[in-house]
Short mmCIF file of C-alpha atoms and ligand atoms in Angstrom, two decimals:
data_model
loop_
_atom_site.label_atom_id
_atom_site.label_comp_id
_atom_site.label_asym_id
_atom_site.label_seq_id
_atom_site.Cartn_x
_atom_site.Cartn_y
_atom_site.Cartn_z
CA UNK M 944 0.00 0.00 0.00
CA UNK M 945 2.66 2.25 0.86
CA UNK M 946 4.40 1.72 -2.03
CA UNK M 947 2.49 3.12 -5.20
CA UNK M 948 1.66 0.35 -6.75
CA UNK M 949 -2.06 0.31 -6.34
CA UNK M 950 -2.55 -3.48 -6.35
CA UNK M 951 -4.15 -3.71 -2.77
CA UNK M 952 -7.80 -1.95 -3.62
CA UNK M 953 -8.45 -3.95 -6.74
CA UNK M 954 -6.60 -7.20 -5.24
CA UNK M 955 -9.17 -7.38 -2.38
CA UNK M 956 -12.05 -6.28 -4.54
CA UNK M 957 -11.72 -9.12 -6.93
CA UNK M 958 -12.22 -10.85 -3.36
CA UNK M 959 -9.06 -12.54 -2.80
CA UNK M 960 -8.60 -13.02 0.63
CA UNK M 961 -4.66 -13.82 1.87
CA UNK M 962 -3.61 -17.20 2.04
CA UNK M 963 -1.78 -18.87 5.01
CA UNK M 964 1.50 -20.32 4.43
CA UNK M 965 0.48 -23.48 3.30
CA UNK M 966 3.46 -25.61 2.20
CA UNK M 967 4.67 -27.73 5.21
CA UNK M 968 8.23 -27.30 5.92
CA UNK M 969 10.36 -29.75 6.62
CA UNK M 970 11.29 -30.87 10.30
CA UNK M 971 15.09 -29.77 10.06
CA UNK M 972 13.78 -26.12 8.22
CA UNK M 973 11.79 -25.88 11.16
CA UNK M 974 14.71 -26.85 13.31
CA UNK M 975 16.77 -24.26 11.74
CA UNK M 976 14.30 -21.63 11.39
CA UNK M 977 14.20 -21.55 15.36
CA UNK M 978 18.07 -22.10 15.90
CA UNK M 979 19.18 -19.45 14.69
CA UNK M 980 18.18 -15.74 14.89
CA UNK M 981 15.87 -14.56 12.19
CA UNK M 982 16.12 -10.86 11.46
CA UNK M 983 13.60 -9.33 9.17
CA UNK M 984 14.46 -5.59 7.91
CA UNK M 985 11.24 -4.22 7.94
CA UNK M 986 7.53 -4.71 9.03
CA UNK M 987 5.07 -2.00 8.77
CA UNK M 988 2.63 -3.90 11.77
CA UNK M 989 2.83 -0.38 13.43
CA UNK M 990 0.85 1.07 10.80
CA UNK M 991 -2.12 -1.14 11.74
CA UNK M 992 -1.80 -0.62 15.37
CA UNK M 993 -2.33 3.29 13.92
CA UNK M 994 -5.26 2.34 11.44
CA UNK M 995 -6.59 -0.49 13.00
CA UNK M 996 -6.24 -0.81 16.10
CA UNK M 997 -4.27 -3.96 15.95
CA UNK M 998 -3.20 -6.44 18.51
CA UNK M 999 0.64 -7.43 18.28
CA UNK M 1000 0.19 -10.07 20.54
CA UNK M 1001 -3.18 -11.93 19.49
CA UNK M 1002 -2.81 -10.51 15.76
CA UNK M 1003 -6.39 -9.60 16.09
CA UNK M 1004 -6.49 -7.03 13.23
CA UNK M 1005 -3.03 -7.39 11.52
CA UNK M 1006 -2.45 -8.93 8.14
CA UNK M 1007 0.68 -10.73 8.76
CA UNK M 1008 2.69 -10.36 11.69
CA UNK M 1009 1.52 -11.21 15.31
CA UNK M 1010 2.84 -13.10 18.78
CA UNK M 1011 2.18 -16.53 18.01
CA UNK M 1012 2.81 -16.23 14.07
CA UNK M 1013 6.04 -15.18 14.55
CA UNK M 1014 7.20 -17.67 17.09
CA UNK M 1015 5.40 -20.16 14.68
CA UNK M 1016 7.59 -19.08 12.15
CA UNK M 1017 10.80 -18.34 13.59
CA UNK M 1018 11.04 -14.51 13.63
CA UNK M 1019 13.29 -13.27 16.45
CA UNK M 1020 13.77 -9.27 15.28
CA UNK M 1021 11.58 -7.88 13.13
CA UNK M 1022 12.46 -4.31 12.43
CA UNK M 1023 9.04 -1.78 13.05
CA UNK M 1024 8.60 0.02 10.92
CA UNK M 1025 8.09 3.85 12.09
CA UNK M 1026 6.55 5.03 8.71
CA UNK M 1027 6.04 8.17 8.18
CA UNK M 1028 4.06 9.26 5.06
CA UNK M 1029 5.82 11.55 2.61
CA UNK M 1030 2.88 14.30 2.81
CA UNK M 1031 4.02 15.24 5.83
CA UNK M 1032 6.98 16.48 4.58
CA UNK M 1033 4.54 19.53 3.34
CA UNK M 1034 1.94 19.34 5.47
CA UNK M 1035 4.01 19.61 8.59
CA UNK M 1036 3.25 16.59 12.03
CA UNK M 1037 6.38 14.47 10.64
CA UNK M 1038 8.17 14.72 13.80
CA UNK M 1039 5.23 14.41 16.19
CA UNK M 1040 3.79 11.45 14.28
CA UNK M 1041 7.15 9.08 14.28
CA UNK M 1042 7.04 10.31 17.96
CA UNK M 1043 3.46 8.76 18.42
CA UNK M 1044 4.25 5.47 16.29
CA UNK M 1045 7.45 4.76 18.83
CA UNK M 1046 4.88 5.41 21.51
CA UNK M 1047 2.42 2.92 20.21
CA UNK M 1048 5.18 0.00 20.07
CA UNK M 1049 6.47 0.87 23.47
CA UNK M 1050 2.76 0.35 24.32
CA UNK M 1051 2.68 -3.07 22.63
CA UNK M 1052 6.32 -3.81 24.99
CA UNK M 1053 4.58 -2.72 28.06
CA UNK M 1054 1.62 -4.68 28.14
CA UNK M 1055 3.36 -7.61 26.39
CA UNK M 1056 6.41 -7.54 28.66
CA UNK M 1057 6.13 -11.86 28.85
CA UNK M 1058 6.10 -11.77 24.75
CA UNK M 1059 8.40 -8.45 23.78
CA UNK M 1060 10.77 -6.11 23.96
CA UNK M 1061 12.39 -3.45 22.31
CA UNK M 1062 15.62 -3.97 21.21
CA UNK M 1063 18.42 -0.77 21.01
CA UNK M 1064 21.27 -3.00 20.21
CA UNK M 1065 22.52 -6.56 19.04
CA UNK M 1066 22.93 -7.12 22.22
CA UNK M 1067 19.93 -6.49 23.17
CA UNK M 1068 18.38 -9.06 20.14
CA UNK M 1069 20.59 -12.00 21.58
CA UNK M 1070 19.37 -11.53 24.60
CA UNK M 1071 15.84 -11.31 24.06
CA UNK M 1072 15.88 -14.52 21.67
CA UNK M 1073 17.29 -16.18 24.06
CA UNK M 1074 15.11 -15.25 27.21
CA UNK M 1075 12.38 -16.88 24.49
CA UNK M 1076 10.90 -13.33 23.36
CA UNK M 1077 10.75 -11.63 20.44
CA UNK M 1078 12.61 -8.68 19.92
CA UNK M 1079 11.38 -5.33 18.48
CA UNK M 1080 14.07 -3.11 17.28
CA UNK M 1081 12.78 0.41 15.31
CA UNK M 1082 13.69 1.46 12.13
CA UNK M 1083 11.96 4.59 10.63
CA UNK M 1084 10.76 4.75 7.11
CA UNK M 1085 11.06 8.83 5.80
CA UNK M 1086 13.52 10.96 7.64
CA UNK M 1087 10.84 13.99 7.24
CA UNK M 1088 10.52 13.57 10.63
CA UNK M 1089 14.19 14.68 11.43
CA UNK M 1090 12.76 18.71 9.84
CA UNK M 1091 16.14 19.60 9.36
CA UNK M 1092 17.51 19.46 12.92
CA UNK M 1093 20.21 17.20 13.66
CA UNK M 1094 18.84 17.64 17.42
CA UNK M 1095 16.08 15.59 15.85
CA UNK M 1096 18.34 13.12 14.99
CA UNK M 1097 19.74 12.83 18.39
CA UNK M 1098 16.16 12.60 20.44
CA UNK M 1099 15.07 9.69 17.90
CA UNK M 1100 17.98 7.99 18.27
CA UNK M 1101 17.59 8.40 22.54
CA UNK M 1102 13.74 6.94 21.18
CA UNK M 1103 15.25 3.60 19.84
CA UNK M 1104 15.32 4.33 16.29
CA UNK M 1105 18.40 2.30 14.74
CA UNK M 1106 17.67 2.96 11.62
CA UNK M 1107 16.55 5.74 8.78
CA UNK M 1108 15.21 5.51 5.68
CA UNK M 1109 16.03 8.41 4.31
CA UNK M 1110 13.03 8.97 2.12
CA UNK M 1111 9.98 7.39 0.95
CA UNK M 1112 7.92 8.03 -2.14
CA UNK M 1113 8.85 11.81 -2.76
CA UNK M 1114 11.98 13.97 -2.54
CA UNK M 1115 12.42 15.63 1.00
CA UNK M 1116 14.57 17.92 2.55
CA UNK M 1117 17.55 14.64 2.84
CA UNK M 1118 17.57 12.95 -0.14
CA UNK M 1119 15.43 12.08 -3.80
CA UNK M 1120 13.76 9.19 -3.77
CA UNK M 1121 13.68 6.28 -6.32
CA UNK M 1122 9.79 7.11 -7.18
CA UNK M 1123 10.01 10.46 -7.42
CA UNK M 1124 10.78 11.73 -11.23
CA UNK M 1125 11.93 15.34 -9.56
CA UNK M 1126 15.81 14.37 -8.69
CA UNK M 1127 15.86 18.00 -6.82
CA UNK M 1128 19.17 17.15 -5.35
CA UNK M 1129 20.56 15.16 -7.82
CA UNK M 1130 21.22 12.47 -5.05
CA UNK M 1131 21.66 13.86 -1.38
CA UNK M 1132 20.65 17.45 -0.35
CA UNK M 1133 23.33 19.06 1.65
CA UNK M 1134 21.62 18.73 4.90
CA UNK M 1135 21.52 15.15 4.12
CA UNK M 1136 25.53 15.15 3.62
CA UNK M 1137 25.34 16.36 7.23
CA UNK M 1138 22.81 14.05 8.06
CA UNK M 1139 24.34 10.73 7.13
CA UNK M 1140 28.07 12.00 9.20
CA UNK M 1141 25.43 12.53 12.11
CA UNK M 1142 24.09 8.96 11.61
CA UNK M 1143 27.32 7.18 11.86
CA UNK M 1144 28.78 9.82 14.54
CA UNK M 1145 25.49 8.34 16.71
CA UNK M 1146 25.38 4.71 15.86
CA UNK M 1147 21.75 4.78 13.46
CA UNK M 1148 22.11 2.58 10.10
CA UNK M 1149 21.61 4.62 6.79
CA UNK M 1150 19.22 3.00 4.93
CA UNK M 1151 19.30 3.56 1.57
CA UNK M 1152 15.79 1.94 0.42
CA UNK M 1153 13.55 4.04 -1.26
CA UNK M 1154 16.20 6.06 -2.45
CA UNK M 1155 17.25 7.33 -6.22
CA UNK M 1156 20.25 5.66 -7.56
CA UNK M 1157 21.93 8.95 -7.34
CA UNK M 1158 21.16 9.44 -3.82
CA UNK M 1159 22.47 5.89 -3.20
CA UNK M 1160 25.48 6.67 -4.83
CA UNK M 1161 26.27 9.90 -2.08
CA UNK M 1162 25.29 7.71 0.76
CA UNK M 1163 28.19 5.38 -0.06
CA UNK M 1164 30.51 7.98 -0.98
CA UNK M 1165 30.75 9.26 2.45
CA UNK M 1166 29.05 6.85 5.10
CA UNK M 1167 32.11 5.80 7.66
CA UNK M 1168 30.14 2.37 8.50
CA UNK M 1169 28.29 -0.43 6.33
CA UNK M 1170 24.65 0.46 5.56
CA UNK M 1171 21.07 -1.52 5.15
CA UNK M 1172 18.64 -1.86 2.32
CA UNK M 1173 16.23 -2.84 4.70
CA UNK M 1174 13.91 -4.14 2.14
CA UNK M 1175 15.03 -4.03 -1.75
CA UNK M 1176 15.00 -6.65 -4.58
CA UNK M 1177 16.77 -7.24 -7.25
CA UNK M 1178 16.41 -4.66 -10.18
CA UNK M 1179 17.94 -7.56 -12.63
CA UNK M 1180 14.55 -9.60 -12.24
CA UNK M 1181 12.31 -5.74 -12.51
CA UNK M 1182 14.43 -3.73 -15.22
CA UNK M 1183 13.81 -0.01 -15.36
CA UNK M 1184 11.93 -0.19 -11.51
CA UNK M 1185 14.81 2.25 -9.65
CA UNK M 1186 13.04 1.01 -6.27
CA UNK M 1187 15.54 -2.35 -6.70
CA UNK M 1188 18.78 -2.14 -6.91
CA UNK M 1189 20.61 -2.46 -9.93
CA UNK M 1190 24.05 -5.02 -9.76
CA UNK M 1191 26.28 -2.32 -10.08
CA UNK M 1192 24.79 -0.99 -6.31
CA UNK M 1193 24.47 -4.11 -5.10
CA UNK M 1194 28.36 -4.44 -5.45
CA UNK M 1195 29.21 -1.32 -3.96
CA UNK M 1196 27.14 -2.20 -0.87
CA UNK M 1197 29.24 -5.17 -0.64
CA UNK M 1198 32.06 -3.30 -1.16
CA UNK M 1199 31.18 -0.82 1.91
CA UNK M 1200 30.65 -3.95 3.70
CA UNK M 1201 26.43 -3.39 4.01
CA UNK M 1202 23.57 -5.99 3.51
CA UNK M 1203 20.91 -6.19 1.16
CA UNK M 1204 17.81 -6.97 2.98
CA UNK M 1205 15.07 -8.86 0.02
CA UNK M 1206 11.61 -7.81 -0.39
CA UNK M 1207 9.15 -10.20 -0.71
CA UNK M 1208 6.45 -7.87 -2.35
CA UNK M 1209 5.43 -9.78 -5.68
CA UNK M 1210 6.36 -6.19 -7.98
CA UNK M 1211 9.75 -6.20 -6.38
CA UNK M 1212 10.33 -9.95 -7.60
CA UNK M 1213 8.40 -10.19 -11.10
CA UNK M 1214 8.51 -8.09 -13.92
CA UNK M 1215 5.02 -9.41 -14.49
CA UNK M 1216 3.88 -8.47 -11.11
CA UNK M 1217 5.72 -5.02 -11.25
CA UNK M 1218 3.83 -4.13 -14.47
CA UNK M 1219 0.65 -4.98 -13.43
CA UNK M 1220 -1.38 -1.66 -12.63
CA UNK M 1221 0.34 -0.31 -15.32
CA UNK M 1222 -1.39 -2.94 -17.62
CA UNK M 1223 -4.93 -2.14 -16.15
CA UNK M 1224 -4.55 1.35 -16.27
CA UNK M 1225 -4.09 1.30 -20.09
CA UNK M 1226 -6.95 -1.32 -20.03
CA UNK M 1227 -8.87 1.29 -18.47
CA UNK M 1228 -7.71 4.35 -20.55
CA UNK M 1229 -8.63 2.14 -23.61
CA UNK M 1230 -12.19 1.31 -22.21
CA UNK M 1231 -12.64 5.28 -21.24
CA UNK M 1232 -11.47 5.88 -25.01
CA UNK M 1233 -14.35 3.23 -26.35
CA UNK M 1234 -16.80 5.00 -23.87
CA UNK M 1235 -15.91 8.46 -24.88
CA UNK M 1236 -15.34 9.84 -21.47
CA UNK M 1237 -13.74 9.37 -18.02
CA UNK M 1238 -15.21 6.57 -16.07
CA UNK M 1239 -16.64 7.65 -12.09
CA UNK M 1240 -14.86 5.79 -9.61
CA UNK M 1241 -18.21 3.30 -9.48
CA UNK M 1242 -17.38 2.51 -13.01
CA UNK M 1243 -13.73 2.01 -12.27
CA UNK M 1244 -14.32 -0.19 -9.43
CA UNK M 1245 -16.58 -2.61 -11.77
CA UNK M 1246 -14.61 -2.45 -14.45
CA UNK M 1247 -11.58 -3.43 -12.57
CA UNK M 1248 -13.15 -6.60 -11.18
CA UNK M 1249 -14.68 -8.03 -14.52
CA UNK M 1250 -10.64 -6.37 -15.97
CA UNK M 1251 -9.42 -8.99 -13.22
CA UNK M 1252 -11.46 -12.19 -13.79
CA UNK M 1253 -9.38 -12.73 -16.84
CA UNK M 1254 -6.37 -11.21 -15.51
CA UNK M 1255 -5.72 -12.64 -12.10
CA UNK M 1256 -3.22 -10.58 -10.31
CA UNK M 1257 0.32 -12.56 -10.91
CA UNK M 1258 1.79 -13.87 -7.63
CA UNK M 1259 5.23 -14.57 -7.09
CA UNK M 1260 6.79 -17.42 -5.95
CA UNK M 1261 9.48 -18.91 -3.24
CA UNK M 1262 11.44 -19.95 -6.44
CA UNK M 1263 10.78 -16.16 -7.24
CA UNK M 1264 12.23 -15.02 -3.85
CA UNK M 1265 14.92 -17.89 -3.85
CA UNK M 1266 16.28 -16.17 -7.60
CA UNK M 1267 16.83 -13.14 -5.38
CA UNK M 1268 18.68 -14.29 -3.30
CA UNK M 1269 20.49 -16.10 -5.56
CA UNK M 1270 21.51 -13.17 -7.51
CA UNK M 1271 22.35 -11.04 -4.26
CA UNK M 1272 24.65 -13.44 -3.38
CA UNK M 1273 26.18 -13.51 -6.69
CA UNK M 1274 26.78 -9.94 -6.97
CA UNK M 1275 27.29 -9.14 -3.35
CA UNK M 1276 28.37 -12.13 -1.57
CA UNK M 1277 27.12 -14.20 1.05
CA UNK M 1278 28.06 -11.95 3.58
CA UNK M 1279 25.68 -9.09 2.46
CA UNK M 1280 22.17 -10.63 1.83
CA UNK M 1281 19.51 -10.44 4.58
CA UNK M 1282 15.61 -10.32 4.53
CA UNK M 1283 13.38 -7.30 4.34
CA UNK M 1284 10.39 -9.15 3.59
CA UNK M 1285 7.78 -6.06 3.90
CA UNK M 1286 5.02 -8.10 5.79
CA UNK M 1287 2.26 -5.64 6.72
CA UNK M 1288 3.34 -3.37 4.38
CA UNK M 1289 2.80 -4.44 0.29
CA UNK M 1290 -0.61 -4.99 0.68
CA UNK M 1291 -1.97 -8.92 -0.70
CA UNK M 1292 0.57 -8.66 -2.70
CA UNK M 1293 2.95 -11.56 -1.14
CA UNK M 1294 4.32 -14.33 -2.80
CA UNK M 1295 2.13 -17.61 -2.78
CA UNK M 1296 3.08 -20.04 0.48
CA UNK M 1297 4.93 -17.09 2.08
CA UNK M 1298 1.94 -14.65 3.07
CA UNK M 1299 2.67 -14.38 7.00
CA UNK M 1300 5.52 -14.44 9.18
CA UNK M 1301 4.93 -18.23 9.56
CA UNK M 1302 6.82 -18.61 5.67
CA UNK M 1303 10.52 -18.69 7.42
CA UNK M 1304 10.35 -22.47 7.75
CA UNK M 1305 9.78 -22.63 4.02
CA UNK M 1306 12.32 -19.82 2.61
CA UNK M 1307 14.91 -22.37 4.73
CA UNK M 1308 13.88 -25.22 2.76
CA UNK M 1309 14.13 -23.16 -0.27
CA UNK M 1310 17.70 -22.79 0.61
CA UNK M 1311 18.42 -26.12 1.47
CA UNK M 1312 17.43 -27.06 -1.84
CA UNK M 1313 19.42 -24.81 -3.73
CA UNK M 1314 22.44 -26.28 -1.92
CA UNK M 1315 23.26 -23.14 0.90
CA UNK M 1316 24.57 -25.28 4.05
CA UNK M 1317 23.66 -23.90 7.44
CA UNK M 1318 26.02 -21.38 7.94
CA UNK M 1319 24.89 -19.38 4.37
CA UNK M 1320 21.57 -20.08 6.02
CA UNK M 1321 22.87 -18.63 9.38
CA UNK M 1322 23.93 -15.39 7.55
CA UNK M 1323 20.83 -14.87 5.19
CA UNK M 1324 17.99 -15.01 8.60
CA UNK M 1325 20.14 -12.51 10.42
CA UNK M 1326 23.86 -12.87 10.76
CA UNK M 1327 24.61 -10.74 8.38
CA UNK M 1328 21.94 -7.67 9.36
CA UNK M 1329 23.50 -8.15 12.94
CA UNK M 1330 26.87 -8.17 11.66
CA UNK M 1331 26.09 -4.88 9.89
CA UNK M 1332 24.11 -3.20 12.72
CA UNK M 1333 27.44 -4.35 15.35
CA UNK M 1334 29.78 -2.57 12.64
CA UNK M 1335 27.63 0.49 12.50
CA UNK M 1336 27.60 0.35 16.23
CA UNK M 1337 31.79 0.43 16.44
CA UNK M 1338 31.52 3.32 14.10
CA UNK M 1339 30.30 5.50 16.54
CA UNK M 1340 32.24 8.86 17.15
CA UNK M 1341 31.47 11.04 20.19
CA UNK M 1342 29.88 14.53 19.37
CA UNK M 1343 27.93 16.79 20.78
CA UNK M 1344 24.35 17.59 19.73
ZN1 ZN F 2060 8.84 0.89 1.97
#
C-alpha cells in the first residue's frame, strides 16, 4: 500500500482473501528456522496498530505479523517500521507522528512484557531470543521527521530508532527518492551530507531503500560504516523499476561492507507483477477511449473486477524469492544478503506459500534445496543484518548535539 503500486484496492475487490502459508516445511527447516536468529528488515505492523487498532500479541487485526505467528515461524527481530508518510513532509506533524508510532510499540512492549521487547542494540536481540521473546528493534521509514535538525536526529535515536530511511515516495529535505521523477538534489541534499556523518557519529544505520540511484550513490561515498537496504530486490529480475537495486549498487554495498535486505512484495520480484497496474490502467484508458469519457470511480471499481477475472493478479513465488537471493549473493556475496520481507506493508501482494511471518520455515527449505549449508543459512535469517548493525555500532564517534 505504501508503495504506489495500487494493487491492494483492486486485489481485495476481486475478493481474494490472503492465504496462510500453506506448504509444510520440513522438520530440520523448522529446526533451523528456530536455531538461529531470524532478522527481518522491515515490518510496517505499526501502521495497523495506527489504522486499526491492531493487537501485536493476538494478531487480532493485523495482516501478517503477530505473537504466536512469529514464534510459529521463527522470527526473532523484526524491524518496526516507524513510517512516516511523505505528505508530511509539506503538510508539517512528521516529527510528532514518528514520535506517536514509537509510543504505540512501546505500548505493545509494556503490556506484552512476557512476549516483547524493544531492542536498542545486538545485544539487546541476543538476549531477548534467548530469554524466548521476540525482539522489536525500530527502524523509521522517511527521515521527514528529522525537519532539518540534527537535534532531531539525536532525540530519535535516545527513542530507539536504529535505523533511517532516508526517504519514501517523494523527494524531502535529505535525499530524492527512487519514485520520485523530480531528482531535486541530484542524489543527497546538503543537509543530508550532514545528516548521514550525524548517523554514523550516533550509531543509526543509513538505509538507503527508497532512495534514487543517485542518492544511493552519495550515501556510499561518504558513510564511515556499512549500511542496510532494509527491504530491496533485485532490479535484474524488474528492469527499469529504480526502487531495486541495480548489480552495479548491489556491489558497492558489498564493497562498503552493508547488507541487502530482500523484499518479498510480488512487484519487487516479477517483472510481471511489477507491471501490473500499469497494464490495467491502459486497459482502463482504452475502455474510457471506447466510452468516450472518463469513467466515475463506481465505473472504475466494476470495471476493474470483470478487468481482473481474466487477468488474475500474478503472484510470485518462493522460487521467485529464492532467484533473489540467488543473484544477491552472486553480486554481493554471502556476507551481504539479509531479509526485508515487507510483511504488513505491500498490501496482498505476497508471494504464494509465504503470506505471514509463519513462511521462514519454508524460505529455509528453499535454501536447502538450492544447496546453501547452514552457515549461508545462518547469515541470510540474520547474521549478516546483525553483523552490519554491530559494525555500525563500532563506528560511533562522540559529538555533541
Ligand atoms: Zn517501503
Amino acid at each position: 500500500m505504501k508503495h504506489l503500486l495500487p494493487v491492494l484496492p483492486f486485489v481485495l475487490a476481486a475478493g481474494v482473501l490472503p492465504a496462510t502459508a500453506d506448504a509444510a516445511p520440513s522438520e530440520r527447516a523448522v529446526e533451523i528456522a528456530h536455531k538461529y536468529i531470524i532478522v527481518d528488515g522491515h515490518v510496517d505492523a505499526p501502521m495497523h496498530v495506527v489504522t486499526k487498532g491492531a493487537d501485536l500479541s493476538t494478531g487480532e487485526k493485523t495482516a501478517e505479523f503477530d505473537f504466536e505467528r512469529a514464534k510459529e515461524g521463527g522470527l526473532d527481530a523484526p524491524f518496526m517500521s516507524i513510517y512516516v508518510a511523505a505528505t508530511y513532509e509539506e503538510a508539517g506533524g512528521a516529527k510528532a507522528r514518528a514520535d506517536i508510532l514509537i509510543g504505540l510499540i512501546e505500548g505493545v512492549a509494556a503490556q506484552y512484557p512476557d512476549k516483547y521487547e524493544i531492542a536498542y542494540s545486538p545485544k539487546d536481540v541476543r538476549r531477548i531470543f534467548k530469554a524466548g521473546k521476540i525482539a522489536l528493534p525500530l527502524g523509521m521509514e522517511n527521515g521527514s521527521p528529522i525537519e532539518g535538525d540534527l537535534k532531531n536526529l539525536k532525540h530519535f535515536y535516545d527513542r530507539g530508532i536504529r535505523y533511517i530511511t532516508l526517504a519514501h515516495s517523494k523527494s524531502n529535505h535529505i535525499s530524492d527518492s527512487s519514485y520520485d521523477d523530480n531528482k531535486r538534489w541530484g542524489g543527497l541534499s546538503p543537509f543530508g551530507f550532514q545528516l548521514v556523518d550525524a548517523m554514523n557519529d550516533l550509531g543509526i544505520m543509513v538505509d538507503v531503500s527508497h532512495l534514487s540511484d543517485g542518492a544511493i550513490e552519495d550515501v556510499l561515498d561518504v558513510t564511515r560504516a556499512p549500511v542496510i537496504a532494509s527491504h530491496s530486490s533485485m532490479r535484474h529480475f524488474t528492469p527499469g523499476f529504480e526502487r531495486n537495486l541495480s548489480d552495479e549498487l548491489a556491489k558497492k554495498i558489498s564493497d562498503n561492507g552493508g547488507v541487502i535486505m530482500i523484499n518479498y512484495g510480488s512487484a519487487f520480484l516479477t517483472e510481471e507483477a511489477n507491471k501490473y497496474s500499469d497494464a490495467r490502467s491502459a486497459a482502463q484508458a482504452a475502455e474510457e477511449e471506447k466510452l468516450g469519457h472518463k469513467m466515475t470511480s463506481d465505473e472504475i471499481a466494476a470495471f476493474r473486477e470483470v478487468w481482473s477475472e481474466s487477468n488474475p493478479y500474478p503472484f510470485a513465488t518462493l522460487e521467485n524469492v529464492l532467484d533473489h537471493i540467488d543473484r544477491a549473493v552472486e553480486i554481493a556475496g554471502i556476507d551481504h544478503v539479509g531479509l526485508g520481507t515487507d510483511y504488513d506493508g505491500v498490501g496482498d501482494s505476497l508471494p504464494t506459500g509465504l503470506k505471514d511471518v509463519r513462511s521462514f520455515p519454508v524460505l529455509v527449505d528453499g535454501l536447502l534445496e538450492r544447496g546453501y549449508d547452514e552457515a549461508a543459512i545462518e547469515k541470510i535469517l540474520g547474521g549478516n543484518s546483525l553483523r552490519v548493525w554491530e559494525e555500525v555500532e563500532k563506528a560511533r564517534r562522540k559529538r555533541k548535539f
